[in-house]
């Protein structure tokens, strides 16, 4: 009985993966609004009715795809180890991890920022959108914690980490659209430069705060 249940579970997971692969292709071609459960089912080789045994809507499928993408992002950040125990090294390692993940996987960036259907989480419930945002923030939180360990207060650390993320995403968009070529620049080089300046500026601010408190 247990062996049969394991086989059934493995088969179910395989079928679910096929549905998600088919859905990703459909979303990339048609966006969320233009996609349909019928077309996703056709690509996966199932009937629409069979599809509903795995997901109750195309929005649920999109949420599952994005959730898996964010899980991969979090693993990449978690596995990124700093060169030493300094907070600055931690910041650099974790920031390089999320930037590198999206640099190497442009379709994950599209998925993560809803670029396949127009820069907004249309169709996703507020609860699902909040949970997905929390997963994204989880990948960025180590940078914020490192900034606080370098001497910034919580509000300043949040502001700097947000600016770092916004800067990185802007560079990624320039890279993935090819627009960065007009500047004859490299996205990774520009990101690393921004990060180095942030580390130096934060270290100076932390030293000033320490001197004022002593």
CSV table of C-alpha atoms in Angstrom, one decimal:
chain,number,residue,atom,x,y,z
A,1,UNK,CA,0.0,0.0,0.0
A,2,UNK,CA,2.8,2.4,0.9
A,3,UNK,CA,4.7,1.7,-2.3
A,4,UNK,CA,1.6,2.3,-4.3
A,5,UNK,CA,0.9,5.6,-2.6
A,6,UNK,CA,4.5,6.7,-3.3
A,7,UNK,CA,4.1,5.9,-6.9
A,8,UNK,CA,0.8,7.8,-7.1
A,9,UNK,CA,2.4,10.8,-5.4
A,10,UNK,CA,5.4,10.7,-7.8
A,11,UNK,CA,3.0,10.5,-10.8
A,12,UNK,CA,0.9,13.4,-9.4
A,13,UNK,CA,4.0,15.5,-8.9
A,14,UNK,CA,5.2,14.7,-12.5
A,15,UNK,CA,1.8,15.7,-13.9
A,16,UNK,CA,1.8,18.9,-11.9
A,17,UNK,CA,5.3,19.8,-13.2
A,18,UNK,CA,4.0,19.2,-16.8
A,19,UNK,CA,1.1,21.6,-16.1
A,20,UNK,CA,3.5,24.3,-14.7
A,21,UNK,CA,5.9,23.9,-17.7
A,22,UNK,CA,3.0,24.3,-20.1
A,23,UNK,CA,1.6,27.2,-18.2
A,24,UNK,CA,4.9,29.0,-18.2
A,25,UNK,CA,5.1,28.8,-22.0
A,26,UNK,CA,1.5,30.1,-22.3
A,27,UNK,CA,2.0,33.0,-19.9
A,28,UNK,CA,5.2,34.0,-21.8
A,29,UNK,CA,3.3,34.1,-25.1
A,30,UNK,CA,0.0,35.5,-24.0
A,31,UNK,CA,0.4,37.0,-20.6
A,32,UNK,CA,-1.9,36.2,-17.7
A,33,UNK,CA,-4.9,37.9,-19.1
A,34,UNK,CA,-4.6,36.3,-22.6
A,35,UNK,CA,-3.9,32.8,-21.2
A,36,UNK,CA,-6.7,30.3,-20.7
A,37,UNK,CA,-7.0,27.1,-18.8
A,38,UNK,CA,-8.0,25.4,-22.0
A,39,UNK,CA,-4.8,26.4,-23.8
A,40,UNK,CA,-2.7,25.4,-20.7
A,41,UNK,CA,-4.4,22.0,-20.7
A,42,UNK,CA,-3.8,21.5,-24.4
A,43,UNK,CA,-0.1,22.3,-24.0
A,44,UNK,CA,0.2,19.9,-21.1
A,45,UNK,CA,-1.7,17.2,-22.9
A,46,UNK,CA,-4.7,17.1,-20.6
A,47,UNK,CA,-8.4,18.1,-20.7
A,48,UNK,CA,-9.4,21.3,-19.0
A,49,UNK,CA,-11.4,19.2,-16.5
A,50,UNK,CA,-8.3,17.3,-15.5
A,51,UNK,CA,-6.4,20.5,-15.0
A,52,UNK,CA,-8.8,21.6,-12.3
A,53,UNK,CA,-7.9,18.7,-10.2
A,54,UNK,CA,-4.5,20.4,-9.7
A,55,UNK,CA,-5.4,24.1,-9.9
A,56,UNK,CA,-8.6,25.9,-9.6
A,57,UNK,CA,-7.7,28.9,-11.8
A,58,UNK,CA,-5.0,30.2,-14.1
A,59,UNK,CA,-4.1,32.7,-11.4
A,60,UNK,CA,-3.4,29.8,-9.0
A,61,UNK,CA,-1.1,28.3,-11.6
A,62,UNK,CA,0.7,31.7,-12.0
A,63,UNK,CA,1.0,31.9,-8.2
A,64,UNK,CA,2.5,28.4,-8.0
A,65,UNK,CA,5.0,29.3,-10.8
A,66,UNK,CA,6.1,32.4,-9.0
A,67,UNK,CA,6.2,30.7,-5.7
A,68,UNK,CA,8.6,28.1,-7.0
A,69,UNK,CA,10.7,30.8,-8.7
A,70,UNK,CA,11.0,32.7,-5.3
A,71,UNK,CA,11.9,29.4,-3.6
A,72,UNK,CA,14.8,29.0,-6.1
A,73,UNK,CA,15.8,32.7,-5.4
A,74,UNK,CA,15.8,32.1,-1.7
A,75,UNK,CA,18.0,29.0,-2.0
A,76,UNK,CA,20.5,31.0,-4.1
A,77,UNK,CA,20.7,33.7,-1.5
A,78,UNK,CA,20.8,31.2,1.4
A,79,UNK,CA,23.7,29.3,-0.2
A,80,UNK,CA,25.7,32.4,-0.9
A,81,UNK,CA,28.5,32.5,1.7
A,82,UNK,CA,30.5,35.6,2.6
A,83,UNK,CA,34.2,35.7,2.2
A,84,UNK,CA,34.6,36.4,6.0
A,85,UNK,CA,32.5,37.2,9.0
A,86,UNK,CA,32.2,40.9,8.4
A,87,UNK,CA,28.7,42.4,7.8
A,88,UNK,CA,30.0,44.1,4.6
A,89,UNK,CA,31.0,40.8,3.2
A,90,UNK,CA,27.6,39.4,4.1
A,91,UNK,CA,25.9,42.3,2.3
A,92,UNK,CA,28.0,41.8,-0.8
A,93,UNK,CA,27.5,38.1,-1.0
A,94,UNK,CA,23.8,38.2,-0.5
A,95,UNK,CA,23.2,41.1,-2.9
A,96,UNK,CA,25.4,39.4,-5.5
A,97,UNK,CA,23.3,36.2,-5.1
A,98,UNK,CA,19.9,37.8,-5.9
A,99,UNK,CA,21.4,40.0,-8.7
A,100,UNK,CA,23.2,37.0,-10.2
A,101,UNK,CA,20.1,34.8,-10.0
A,102,UNK,CA,18.0,37.2,-12.0
A,103,UNK,CA,20.9,38.1,-14.4
A,104,UNK,CA,21.2,34.4,-15.2
A,105,UNK,CA,17.5,33.8,-15.4
A,106,UNK,CA,15.7,36.6,-17.2
A,107,UNK,CA,12.4,34.7,-17.4
A,108,UNK,CA,12.4,34.5,-13.6
A,109,UNK,CA,12.7,38.3,-13.5
A,110,UNK,CA,9.7,38.6,-15.9
A,111,UNK,CA,7.7,36.2,-13.7
A,112,UNK,CA,8.7,37.9,-10.5
A,113,UNK,CA,7.7,41.4,-11.6
A,114,UNK,CA,4.6,40.3,-13.5
A,115,UNK,CA,6.3,41.6,-16.7
A,116,UNK,CA,4.5,38.9,-18.7
A,117,UNK,CA,1.3,40.7,-18.2
A,118,UNK,CA,1.9,44.4,-17.7
A,119,UNK,CA,3.7,45.4,-14.5
A,120,UNK,CA,0.9,44.7,-12.1
A,121,UNK,CA,-0.3,41.7,-10.2
A,122,UNK,CA,-3.7,41.7,-12.0
A,123,UNK,CA,-5.7,38.6,-11.3
A,124,UNK,CA,-3.8,37.6,-8.2
A,125,UNK,CA,-5.7,37.8,-4.9
A,126,UNK,CA,-4.4,40.3,-2.3
A,127,UNK,CA,-3.6,37.5,0.1
A,128,UNK,CA,-1.6,35.6,-2.6
A,129,UNK,CA,0.2,38.7,-3.7
A,130,UNK,CA,1.2,39.5,-0.1
A,131,UNK,CA,2.5,36.0,0.5
A,132,UNK,CA,4.6,36.2,-2.7
A,133,UNK,CA,5.9,39.6,-1.7
A,134,UNK,CA,6.9,38.2,1.7
A,135,UNK,CA,8.9,35.4,-0.1
A,136,UNK,CA,10.7,38.0,-2.2
A,137,UNK,CA,11.5,40.1,0.9
A,138,UNK,CA,12.8,37.1,2.6
A,139,UNK,CA,15.6,36.9,-0.1
A,140,UNK,CA,16.4,40.6,0.4
A,141,UNK,CA,16.3,40.6,4.2
A,142,UNK,CA,19.9,39.4,4.8
A,143,UNK,CA,21.1,42.6,3.1
A,144,UNK,CA,19.0,44.8,5.4
A,145,UNK,CA,20.3,42.9,8.4
A,146,UNK,CA,23.9,43.3,7.2
A,147,UNK,CA,23.4,47.1,6.8
A,148,UNK,CA,22.1,47.3,10.4
A,149,UNK,CA,25.1,45.3,11.6
A,150,UNK,CA,27.3,47.9,9.8
A,151,UNK,CA,25.8,50.6,12.0
A,152,UNK,CA,22.7,51.9,10.3
A,153,UNK,CA,19.4,52.2,12.1
A,154,UNK,CA,16.5,50.1,11.0
A,155,UNK,CA,14.8,52.8,8.9
A,156,UNK,CA,18.1,53.8,7.1
A,157,UNK,CA,18.9,50.1,6.5
A,158,UNK,CA,15.5,49.6,4.9
A,159,UNK,CA,15.9,52.7,2.7
A,160,UNK,CA,19.4,51.7,1.5
A,161,UNK,CA,18.4,48.1,0.9
A,162,UNK,CA,15.4,49.2,-1.1
A,163,UNK,CA,17.5,51.6,-3.2
A,164,UNK,CA,20.0,48.8,-3.8
A,165,UNK,CA,17.3,46.5,-5.0
A,166,UNK,CA,15.7,49.1,-7.2
A,167,UNK,CA,19.1,49.9,-8.7
A,168,UNK,CA,19.8,46.3,-9.4
A,169,UNK,CA,16.4,45.6,-11.0
A,170,UNK,CA,16.9,48.7,-13.2
A,171,UNK,CA,20.2,47.4,-14.4
A,172,UNK,CA,18.7,43.9,-15.0
A,173,UNK,CA,16.0,45.4,-17.1
A,174,UNK,CA,18.5,47.4,-19.2
A,175,UNK,CA,20.5,44.2,-19.6
A,176,UNK,CA,17.6,41.9,-20.5
A,177,UNK,CA,16.2,44.4,-23.0
A,178,UNK,CA,19.6,45.1,-24.5
A,179,UNK,CA,19.3,48.8,-23.8
A,180,UNK,CA,22.5,48.8,-21.7
A,181,UNK,CA,24.5,48.5,-24.9
A,182,UNK,CA,23.7,52.1,-25.9
A,183,UNK,CA,25.7,53.2,-22.8
A,184,UNK,CA,28.5,50.7,-23.6
A,185,UNK,CA,28.3,49.5,-20.0
A,186,UNK,CA,28.1,46.1,-18.2
A,187,UNK,CA,25.2,45.6,-15.8
A,188,UNK,CA,27.2,43.4,-13.4
A,189,UNK,CA,30.1,45.9,-13.3
A,190,UNK,CA,27.7,48.8,-12.6
A,191,UNK,CA,25.9,46.9,-9.8
A,192,UNK,CA,29.2,45.9,-8.2
A,193,UNK,CA,30.3,49.5,-8.3
A,194,UNK,CA,27.1,50.7,-6.7
A,195,UNK,CA,27.5,48.0,-4.0
A,196,UNK,CA,31.1,49.0,-3.3
A,197,UNK,CA,30.1,52.6,-2.9
A,198,UNK,CA,27.2,51.6,-0.6
A,199,UNK,CA,29.6,49.6,1.6
A,200,UNK,CA,32.1,52.4,1.9
A,201,UNK,CA,29.3,55.0,2.6
A,202,UNK,CA,27.7,52.8,5.2
A,203,UNK,CA,31.0,52.0,6.9
A,204,UNK,CA,31.7,55.7,7.2
A,205,UNK,CA,28.2,56.4,8.6
A,206,UNK,CA,28.6,53.5,11.1
A,207,UNK,CA,31.9,54.8,12.2
A,208,UNK,CA,30.5,58.3,12.7
A,209,UNK,CA,27.6,56.9,14.7
A,210,UNK,CA,30.0,54.9,16.9
A,211,UNK,CA,32.1,58.0,17.5
A,212,UNK,CA,29.0,60.1,18.4
A,213,UNK,CA,27.8,57.4,20.8
A,214,UNK,CA,31.1,57.0,22.6
